[in-house]
Amino acid sequence: MNNDQYQQELTSLQNSGLVASDYRVADNHLSDRSEKHTPWFLQLFIGFGGLLASLFFTGFLTLILAGSNLLESTVGLIIVGLLLSALGLCLFKAASKHHSLFFEYSAFAISVTGQLYVAAGLFFYQVELPLAVWLFLIIQSCLTFIIPNVVYRLISASIALGVTVYLFNYYQLPELSLGVLALLTIVTQLQRYPLLQRISRQWQAYAKAIISAFGYASALMLLCVSVYFIAAEYGNSFGHYNAAFSYNYYLAQGLLTLASLYAALLILKRYQVKLLSSASIIIVCAIIVLGVMSIYVSGLLATSLIIVIAIANSQRVLLGLGIVALVSYIFWYYYQLDTSLLLKSASMLIVGIGLLLMRWLLIHYYLANSTAWDNSSTPSKNKLSENELSKADSQERLL
């Protein structure tokens, strides 16, 4: 297929809505085949060269600004940071257009340096604390929507959500952090395709990238906030360093439990399980039990929620992160118990026996009944379900 035929096929796919209207990646690959066949070590070397060049550039710029006393001004630091961010945006667009790793790594380093300048101007020169945090939150949120880079959007979204958690704690509402982060994770992970269907086709690719960035960032911050609340029990609150830690576990875990029940409702609806069935009742009871246990073992329900969402969406990275966090929280709680080793061993024995009993009940009752129901179902129903699944898969591919 020559270039003219390719353009005709691409135009027809864009008119039918199967391909985004701003899709030019394949065309650039046709015009530049050398980039496609570049070995990985050369790509790494080119990227490292762009990173090193940007570091030299920002280093010399910092020395020049330090000599002119511009770094001692809050407004000067913010202006320089915004200009560097704008330069990074231009380099990101050039990298996307020409598929240049040199421009991409340079843009990433320059944009990060610009954000460091903005943060220094807001927090190091006696700007009022709530105003500085709100301005930084607005800037990070705007950069998440503007910068066309996956890693940068993930970092900016994580920083924006972290600043939001800080504001909750500053206004003495730290209990809302877990519930808000869990709800954002559930909506962006489990309701992604229904949200995309409400957006026009020309904006779906952009909206999918933004939703994905906030989905992973909210899951990461949910795990991090759980770690903070565990560690803060043995220290002070980061909102007021001289104030004792104050946190209503019942309210926080209650909101997290409600969000987890909403996630269970969405997953059961996806698999067409009735709400009054035995499986639904068991799941609801398990979530409530985990919510009560999380009052004493912080992070248990949050990590379980991340693991369930990762399994439902087949996300291996999120699944691994949730499993590592869950094991870490359990070990942390085990070693922080102010009891003897005999009581710790007995508690671990009881937990192990309980898990084995749950496994036996699932295998001999629930899985056996589900297998029998599958064998007794008619071929027409199986065929209908396969058609529905294939239709859903085709809709996801279109998105």
CSV table of C-alpha atoms in Angstrom, one decimal:
chain,number,residue,atom,x,y,z
A,1,MET,CA,0.0,0.0,0.0
A,2,ASN,CA,1.5,3.4,-1.0
A,3,ASN,CA,1.1,6.6,0.8
A,4,ASP,CA,-1.9,7.9,-1.1
A,5,GLN,CA,-3.9,4.7,-0.6
A,6,TYR,CA,-2.9,4.8,3.1
A,7,GLN,CA,-4.2,8.3,3.4
A,8,GLN,CA,-7.5,7.4,1.8
A,9,GLU,CA,-8.0,4.5,4.1
A,10,LEU,CA,-7.1,6.6,7.1
A,11,THR,CA,-9.6,9.3,6.1
A,12,SER,CA,-12.4,6.8,5.6
A,13,LEU,CA,-11.7,5.3,9.1
A,14,GLN,CA,-11.7,8.8,10.6
A,15,ASN,CA,-15.0,9.7,8.9
A,16,SER,CA,-16.6,6.5,10.2
A,17,GLY,CA,-15.4,7.3,13.8
A,18,LEU,CA,-13.2,4.2,14.2
A,19,VAL,CA,-10.0,6.3,14.3
A,20,ALA,CA,-9.5,9.6,16.1
A,21,SER,CA,-9.4,12.6,13.8
A,22,ASP,CA,-6.0,13.7,15.1
A,23,TYR,CA,-4.4,10.3,14.6
A,24,ARG,CA,-1.1,10.7,12.7
A,25,VAL,CA,1.2,8.1,14.3
A,26,ALA,CA,1.1,5.6,11.6
A,27,ASP,CA,1.6,8.2,8.9
A,28,ASN,CA,4.8,9.4,10.6
A,29,HIS,CA,6.0,5.8,10.8
A,30,LEU,CA,5.5,5.5,7.1
A,31,SER,CA,7.5,8.6,6.4
A,32,ASP,CA,10.3,7.7,8.8
A,33,ARG,CA,11.0,4.0,9.1
A,34,SER,CA,14.4,4.4,10.6
A,35,GLU,CA,12.9,5.4,14.0
A,36,LYS,CA,10.8,2.2,14.0
A,37,HIS,CA,13.8,-0.1,13.6
A,38,THR,CA,16.2,1.8,15.9
A,39,PRO,CA,17.6,-0.7,18.5
A,40,TRP,CA,16.5,-0.2,22.1
A,41,PHE,CA,20.0,0.7,23.4
A,42,LEU,CA,20.3,3.5,20.8
A,43,GLN,CA,16.9,4.8,21.8
A,44,LEU,CA,18.0,4.7,25.5
A,45,PHE,CA,21.2,6.6,24.5
A,46,ILE,CA,19.2,9.2,22.6
A,47,GLY,CA,16.8,9.7,25.5
A,48,PHE,CA,19.7,10.0,28.0
A,49,GLY,CA,21.3,12.6,25.7
A,50,GLY,CA,18.1,14.7,25.7
A,51,LEU,CA,17.9,14.4,29.5
A,52,LEU,CA,21.5,15.4,29.9
A,53,ALA,CA,21.1,18.3,27.5
A,54,SER,CA,18.0,19.6,29.4
A,55,LEU,CA,19.9,19.3,32.7
A,56,PHE,CA,22.8,21.4,31.4
A,57,PHE,CA,20.3,23.9,30.0
A,58,THR,CA,18.4,24.3,33.3
A,59,GLY,CA,21.6,24.4,35.3
A,60,PHE,CA,23.1,27.2,33.3
A,61,LEU,CA,19.7,29.0,33.4
A,62,THR,CA,19.7,28.7,37.2
A,63,LEU,CA,23.2,30.1,37.5
A,64,ILE,CA,22.3,33.1,35.3
A,65,LEU,CA,19.1,33.8,37.3
A,66,ALA,CA,21.0,33.5,40.6
A,67,GLY,CA,23.5,36.1,39.4
A,68,SER,CA,20.7,38.5,38.6
A,69,ASN,CA,19.0,38.0,42.0
A,70,LEU,CA,15.8,36.9,40.2
A,71,LEU,CA,15.6,33.8,42.3
A,72,GLU,CA,14.9,35.8,45.4
A,73,SER,CA,11.6,37.0,44.0
A,74,THR,CA,8.4,35.0,44.3
A,75,VAL,CA,6.9,36.4,41.2
A,76,GLY,CA,10.2,35.9,39.3
A,77,LEU,CA,10.4,32.2,40.3
A,78,ILE,CA,6.8,31.6,39.3
A,79,ILE,CA,7.2,33.3,35.9
A,80,VAL,CA,10.4,31.4,35.1
A,81,GLY,CA,8.6,28.1,36.1
A,82,LEU,CA,5.6,28.8,33.9
A,83,LEU,CA,7.9,29.7,31.0
A,84,LEU,CA,9.9,26.5,31.4
A,85,SER,CA,6.6,24.5,31.5
A,86,ALA,CA,5.5,26.2,28.3
A,87,LEU,CA,8.8,25.3,26.7
A,88,GLY,CA,8.3,21.7,27.8
A,89,LEU,CA,4.9,21.7,26.3
A,90,CYS,CA,6.3,22.9,22.9
A,91,LEU,CA,9.0,20.2,23.1
A,92,PHE,CA,6.4,17.5,23.9
A,93,LYS,CA,4.4,18.5,20.9
A,94,ALA,CA,7.5,18.4,18.7
A,95,ALA,CA,8.4,15.0,20.1
A,96,SER,CA,4.9,13.7,19.3
A,97,LYS,CA,5.1,15.1,15.8
A,98,HIS,CA,8.5,13.9,14.9
A,99,HIS,CA,8.7,10.8,17.2
A,100,SER,CA,11.9,12.1,18.8
A,101,LEU,CA,13.0,10.6,22.1
A,102,PHE,CA,15.6,13.4,22.4
A,103,PHE,CA,12.8,16.0,22.5
A,104,GLU,CA,10.6,13.9,24.7
A,105,TYR,CA,13.2,13.4,27.5
A,106,SER,CA,14.3,17.0,27.2
A,107,ALA,CA,10.7,18.2,27.6
A,108,PHE,CA,10.1,16.0,30.6
A,109,ALA,CA,13.2,17.3,32.5
A,110,ILE,CA,12.5,20.9,31.6
A,111,SER,CA,8.8,20.6,32.7
A,112,VAL,CA,9.8,19.1,36.0
A,113,THR,CA,12.3,21.8,36.5
A,114,GLY,CA,9.6,24.4,35.8
A,115,GLN,CA,7.4,22.9,38.4
A,116,LEU,CA,10.2,23.0,41.0
A,117,TYR,CA,10.6,26.7,40.3
A,118,VAL,CA,6.9,27.2,40.8
A,119,ALA,CA,6.9,25.2,44.0
A,120,ALA,CA,9.9,27.1,45.3
A,121,GLY,CA,8.2,30.4,44.5
A,122,LEU,CA,5.0,29.4,46.3
A,123,PHE,CA,6.3,27.7,49.4
A,124,PHE,CA,9.7,29.2,50.2
A,125,TYR,CA,9.0,32.9,50.1
A,126,GLN,CA,6.4,33.5,52.8
A,127,VAL,CA,3.3,33.1,50.6
A,128,GLU,CA,0.2,32.4,52.8
A,129,LEU,CA,-0.1,28.6,53.2
A,130,PRO,CA,-3.7,28.0,52.0
A,131,LEU,CA,-3.3,30.4,49.1
A,132,ALA,CA,0.0,28.8,48.0
A,133,VAL,CA,-1.4,25.3,48.2
A,134,TRP,CA,-4.6,26.2,46.2
A,135,LEU,CA,-2.5,27.9,43.5
A,136,PHE,CA,-0.2,24.9,43.3
A,137,LEU,CA,-3.2,22.6,43.0
A,138,ILE,CA,-4.7,24.6,40.2
A,139,ILE,CA,-1.4,24.7,38.3
A,140,GLN,CA,-0.9,20.9,38.6
A,141,SER,CA,-4.4,20.2,37.6
A,142,CYS,CA,-4.1,22.4,34.4
A,143,LEU,CA,-0.8,20.7,33.5
A,144,THR,CA,-2.4,17.3,33.9
A,145,PHE,CA,-4.9,18.3,31.2
A,146,ILE,CA,-2.4,20.1,29.0
A,147,ILE,CA,0.9,18.2,28.9
A,148,PRO,CA,0.6,15.3,26.3
A,149,ASN,CA,2.8,12.7,28.1
A,150,VAL,CA,1.6,9.7,30.0
A,151,VAL,CA,4.3,9.7,32.8
A,152,TYR,CA,4.0,13.4,33.3
A,153,ARG,CA,0.2,13.3,33.6
A,154,LEU,CA,0.5,10.5,36.1
A,155,ILE,CA,3.0,12.5,38.2
A,156,SER,CA,0.9,15.7,38.0
A,157,ALA,CA,-2.3,13.9,38.8
A,158,SER,CA,-0.7,12.2,41.8
A,159,ILE,CA,0.7,15.6,43.1
A,160,ALA,CA,-2.7,17.2,42.6
A,161,LEU,CA,-4.4,14.5,44.6
A,162,GLY,CA,-1.7,14.6,47.3
A,163,VAL,CA,-2.3,18.4,47.6
A,164,THR,CA,-6.0,17.7,47.9
A,165,VAL,CA,-5.4,15.3,50.8
A,166,TYR,CA,-3.2,18.0,52.4
A,167,LEU,CA,-6.1,20.5,52.1
A,168,PHE,CA,-8.5,18.0,53.7
A,169,ASN,CA,-6.1,17.7,56.6
A,170,TYR,CA,-5.5,21.4,56.8
A,171,TYR,CA,-9.2,22.2,57.1
A,172,GLN,CA,-9.5,19.4,59.7
A,173,LEU,CA,-11.3,17.0,57.5
A,174,PRO,CA,-8.8,14.1,57.1
A,175,GLU,CA,-11.6,11.5,57.3
A,176,LEU,CA,-12.8,12.5,53.8
A,177,SER,CA,-9.5,11.5,52.2
A,178,LEU,CA,-10.0,7.8,52.0
A,179,GLY,CA,-13.6,8.0,50.8
A,180,VAL,CA,-12.9,10.6,48.1
A,181,LEU,CA,-9.9,8.8,46.7
A,182,ALA,CA,-11.7,5.5,46.8
A,183,LEU,CA,-14.7,7.0,44.9
A,184,LEU,CA,-12.5,8.6,42.3
A,185,THR,CA,-10.6,5.3,41.8
A,186,ILE,CA,-13.9,3.4,41.4
A,187,VAL,CA,-15.4,5.9,38.9
A,188,THR,CA,-12.2,6.1,36.8
A,189,GLN,CA,-11.6,2.4,36.8
A,190,LEU,CA,-15.0,0.8,36.7
A,191,GLN,CA,-17.0,3.5,35.0
A,192,ARG,CA,-14.4,4.4,32.4
A,193,TYR,CA,-16.3,3.2,29.3
A,194,PRO,CA,-19.7,4.6,30.3
A,195,LEU,CA,-18.0,8.0,30.8
A,196,LEU,CA,-16.3,7.8,27.4
A,197,GLN,CA,-19.6,7.0,25.7
A,198,ARG,CA,-20.9,10.4,26.9
A,199,ILE,CA,-18.1,12.2,25.1
A,200,SER,CA,-17.9,12.9,21.4
A,201,ARG,CA,-15.7,10.6,19.3
A,202,GLN,CA,-13.1,13.3,18.5
A,203,TRP,CA,-12.4,13.8,22.2
A,204,GLN,CA,-12.5,10.2,23.4
A,205,ALA,CA,-8.8,9.5,23.0
A,206,TYR,CA,-7.9,12.6,25.0
A,207,ALA,CA,-10.5,11.9,27.7
A,208,LYS,CA,-9.4,8.2,27.9
A,209,ALA,CA,-5.8,9.4,28.6
A,210,ILE,CA,-7.0,11.8,31.3
A,211,ILE,CA,-9.3,9.3,33.0
A,212,SER,CA,-6.5,6.7,33.0
A,213,ALA,CA,-4.0,9.1,34.5
A,214,PHE,CA,-6.4,10.0,37.4
A,215,GLY,CA,-7.4,6.3,37.8
A,216,TYR,CA,-3.9,5.1,38.5
A,217,ALA,CA,-3.0,8.3,40.5
A,218,SER,CA,-6.0,7.9,42.7
A,219,ALA,CA,-5.3,4.2,43.4
A,220,LEU,CA,-1.7,5.1,44.2
A,221,MET,CA,-2.6,7.9,46.5
A,222,LEU,CA,-5.3,5.7,48.2
A,223,LEU,CA,-2.5,3.3,49.2
A,224,CYS,CA,-0.2,6.1,50.2
A,225,VAL,CA,-2.8,7.8,52.4
A,226,SER,CA,-3.4,4.5,54.1
A,227,VAL,CA,0.3,4.3,54.9
A,228,TYR,CA,0.3,7.8,56.2
A,229,PHE,CA,-2.6,7.2,58.6
A,230,ILE,CA,-0.8,4.1,59.9
A,231,ALA,CA,2.4,6.0,60.5
A,232,ALA,CA,0.7,9.1,61.9
A,233,GLU,CA,-0.6,7.1,64.8
A,234,TYR,CA,3.0,7.1,66.1
A,235,GLY,CA,3.8,10.7,65.3
A,236,ASN,CA,2.1,14.1,64.6
A,237,SER,CA,-0.2,15.3,61.9
A,238,PHE,CA,1.6,16.8,58.9
A,239,GLY,CA,-0.9,19.6,58.7
A,240,HIS,CA,0.1,21.0,62.1
A,241,TYR,CA,3.5,19.7,63.2
A,242,ASN,CA,3.0,20.6,66.8
A,243,ALA,CA,-0.5,19.2,67.1
A,244,ALA,CA,-1.4,15.7,68.1
A,245,PHE,CA,-2.8,13.3,65.6
A,246,SER,CA,-6.6,13.4,65.5
A,247,TYR,CA,-8.5,11.1,63.3
A,248,ASN,CA,-12.0,9.6,63.4
A,249,TYR,CA,-11.5,6.0,62.2
A,250,TYR,CA,-15.2,5.1,62.4
A,251,LEU,CA,-16.2,7.9,60.0
A,252,ALA,CA,-13.3,7.4,57.6
A,253,GLN,CA,-13.7,3.6,57.4
A,254,GLY,CA,-17.5,4.1,57.1
A,255,LEU,CA,-17.1,6.3,54.0
A,256,LEU,CA,-14.6,3.8,52.6
A,257,THR,CA,-17.0,1.0,53.2
A,258,LEU,CA,-19.8,2.8,51.4
A,259,ALA,CA,-17.5,3.4,48.4
A,260,SER,CA,-16.5,-0.3,48.4
A,261,LEU,CA,-20.1,-1.3,48.4
A,262,TYR,CA,-20.7,0.9,45.4
A,263,ALA,CA,-17.7,-0.8,43.7
A,264,ALA,CA,-19.2,-4.2,44.5
A,265,LEU,CA,-22.6,-3.0,43.0
A,266,LEU,CA,-20.9,-2.0,39.8
A,267,ILE,CA,-18.9,-5.3,39.5
A,268,LEU,CA,-22.0,-7.4,40.2
A,269,LYS,CA,-24.0,-5.4,37.6
A,270,ARG,CA,-21.2,-6.1,35.1
A,271,TYR,CA,-21.5,-9.8,35.6
A,272,GLN,CA,-25.3,-9.7,35.8
A,273,VAL,CA,-25.5,-11.1,39.3
A,274,LYS,CA,-28.7,-10.4,41.2
A,275,LEU,CA,-28.4,-8.1,44.3
A,276,LEU,CA,-30.5,-10.5,46.5
A,277,SER,CA,-28.5,-13.6,45.5
A,278,SER,CA,-26.4,-15.6,47.9
A,279,ALA,CA,-23.2,-14.4,46.2
A,280,SER,CA,-24.2,-10.7,46.6
A,281,ILE,CA,-25.0,-11.2,50.3
A,282,ILE,CA,-21.7,-12.9,50.9
A,283,ILE,CA,-19.8,-10.1,49.2
A,284,VAL,CA,-21.6,-7.4,51.1
A,285,CYS,CA,-21.0,-9.1,54.4
A,286,ALA,CA,-17.3,-9.6,53.5
A,287,ILE,CA,-17.0,-5.9,52.7
A,288,ILE,CA,-18.6,-4.9,56.0
A,289,VAL,CA,-16.3,-7.2,58.0
A,290,LEU,CA,-13.3,-5.8,56.2
A,291,GLY,CA,-14.5,-2.3,57.0
A,292,VAL,CA,-14.8,-3.1,60.7
A,293,MET,CA,-11.4,-4.8,60.7
A,294,SER,CA,-9.9,-1.7,59.0
A,295,ILE,CA,-10.7,0.4,62.0
A,296,TYR,CA,-8.0,-1.5,63.8
A,297,VAL,CA,-5.9,-2.6,60.8
A,298,SER,CA,-5.7,0.5,58.6
A,299,GLY,CA,-5.3,-0.1,54.9
A,300,LEU,CA,-6.9,-3.6,54.9
A,301,LEU,CA,-10.1,-2.6,53.0
A,302,ALA,CA,-8.3,0.0,50.8
A,303,THR,CA,-5.8,-2.6,49.5
A,304,SER,CA,-8.6,-5.2,49.1
A,305,LEU,CA,-10.5,-2.7,47.0
A,306,ILE,CA,-7.6,-2.1,44.8
A,307,ILE,CA,-7.0,-5.8,44.3
A,308,VAL,CA,-10.6,-6.5,43.4
A,309,ILE,CA,-10.7,-3.6,40.9
A,310,ALA,CA,-7.4,-4.8,39.3
A,311,ILE,CA,-8.8,-8.3,39.0
A,312,ALA,CA,-12.1,-7.1,37.5
A,313,ASN,CA,-10.2,-4.9,34.9
A,314,SER,CA,-7.3,-7.4,34.3
A,315,GLN,CA,-4.7,-4.8,35.3
A,316,ARG,CA,-1.5,-6.6,36.4
A,317,VAL,CA,0.4,-3.6,37.5
A,318,LEU,CA,-2.3,-2.4,39.8
A,319,LEU,CA,-2.8,-6.0,41.1
A,320,GLY,CA,0.8,-6.3,42.0
A,321,LEU,CA,0.9,-2.9,43.7
A,322,GLY,CA,-2.2,-3.8,45.7
A,323,ILE,CA,-0.8,-7.2,46.8
A,324,VAL,CA,2.5,-5.7,47.9
A,325,ALA,CA,0.7,-3.0,49.8
A,326,LEU,CA,-1.6,-5.5,51.5
A,327,VAL,CA,1.3,-7.7,52.6
A,328,SER,CA,3.2,-4.7,53.8
A,329,TYR,CA,0.3,-3.4,55.9
A,330,ILE,CA,-0.3,-6.8,57.5
A,331,PHE,CA,3.4,-7.1,58.5
A,332,TRP,CA,3.4,-3.5,59.8
A,333,TYR,CA,0.4,-4.2,61.9
A,334,TYR,CA,1.9,-7.4,63.2
A,335,TYR,CA,5.2,-5.9,64.3
A,336,GLN,CA,3.5,-2.8,65.9
A,337,LEU,CA,1.3,-5.0,68.1
A,338,ASP,CA,2.2,-4.3,71.8
A,339,THR,CA,1.8,-7.9,72.8
A,340,SER,CA,4.0,-10.9,73.4
A,341,LEU,CA,5.3,-13.1,70.7
A,342,LEU,CA,3.0,-15.9,71.9
A,343,LEU,CA,-0.1,-13.8,71.4
A,344,LYS,CA,1.2,-12.7,68.0
A,345,SER,CA,1.8,-16.3,66.9
A,346,ALA,CA,-1.7,-17.3,68.1
A,347,SER,CA,-3.3,-14.4,66.2
A,348,MET,CA,-1.5,-15.4,63.0
A,349,LEU,CA,-2.6,-19.1,63.5
A,350,ILE,CA,-6.2,-18.0,63.9
A,351,VAL,CA,-6.0,-15.9,60.7
A,352,GLY,CA,-4.4,-18.7,58.8
A,353,ILE,CA,-7.1,-21.2,59.9
A,354,GLY,CA,-9.8,-18.7,59.0
A,355,LEU,CA,-8.4,-18.2,55.5
A,356,LEU,CA,-8.2,-22.0,54.9
A,357,LEU,CA,-11.7,-22.4,56.1
A,358,MET,CA,-12.9,-19.6,53.7
A,359,ARG,CA,-11.1,-21.3,50.9
A,360,TRP,CA,-12.7,-24.7,51.7
A,361,LEU,CA,-16.2,-23.1,51.8
A,362,LEU,CA,-15.7,-21.3,48.5
A,363,ILE,CA,-14.5,-24.5,46.7
A,364,HIS,CA,-17.1,-26.9,48.1
A,365,TYR,CA,-20.1,-24.7,48.0
A,366,TYR,CA,-19.9,-21.6,45.8
A,367,LEU,CA,-17.7,-22.9,43.0
A,368,ALA,CA,-19.5,-26.3,43.0
A,369,ASN,CA,-22.9,-24.6,42.6
A,370,SER,CA,-21.6,-22.2,39.9
A,371,THR,CA,-20.2,-25.2,37.9
A,372,ALA,CA,-23.5,-27.1,38.2
A,373,TRP,CA,-25.4,-24.1,37.0
A,374,ASP,CA,-23.1,-23.7,34.0
A,375,ASN,CA,-23.6,-27.3,33.0
A,376,SER,CA,-27.4,-27.1,33.3
A,377,SER,CA,-27.7,-23.9,31.2
A,378,THR,CA,-29.1,-24.2,27.7
A,379,PRO,CA,-27.0,-23.7,24.5
A,380,SER,CA,-29.1,-20.8,23.5
A,381,LYS,CA,-28.4,-18.9,26.7
A,382,ASN,CA,-24.7,-19.6,26.3
A,383,LYS,CA,-24.8,-18.4,22.7
A,384,LEU,CA,-26.6,-15.3,23.8
A,385,SER,CA,-24.0,-14.6,26.5
A,386,GLU,CA,-21.1,-15.1,24.0
A,387,ASN,CA,-22.8,-12.7,21.6
A,388,GLU,CA,-23.2,-10.1,24.4
A,389,LEU,CA,-19.6,-10.5,25.4
A,390,SER,CA,-18.3,-10.2,21.9
A,391,LYS,CA,-20.5,-7.1,21.4
A,392,ALA,CA,-19.1,-5.5,24.6
A,393,ASP,CA,-15.5,-6.4,23.5
A,394,SER,CA,-16.1,-4.7,20.1
A,395,GLN,CA,-17.5,-1.6,21.8
A,396,GLU,CA,-14.4,-1.4,24.0
A,397,ARG,CA,-12.1,-1.7,21.0
A,398,LEU,CA,-14.0,1.1,19.3
A,399,LEU,CA,-13.4,3.3,22.3
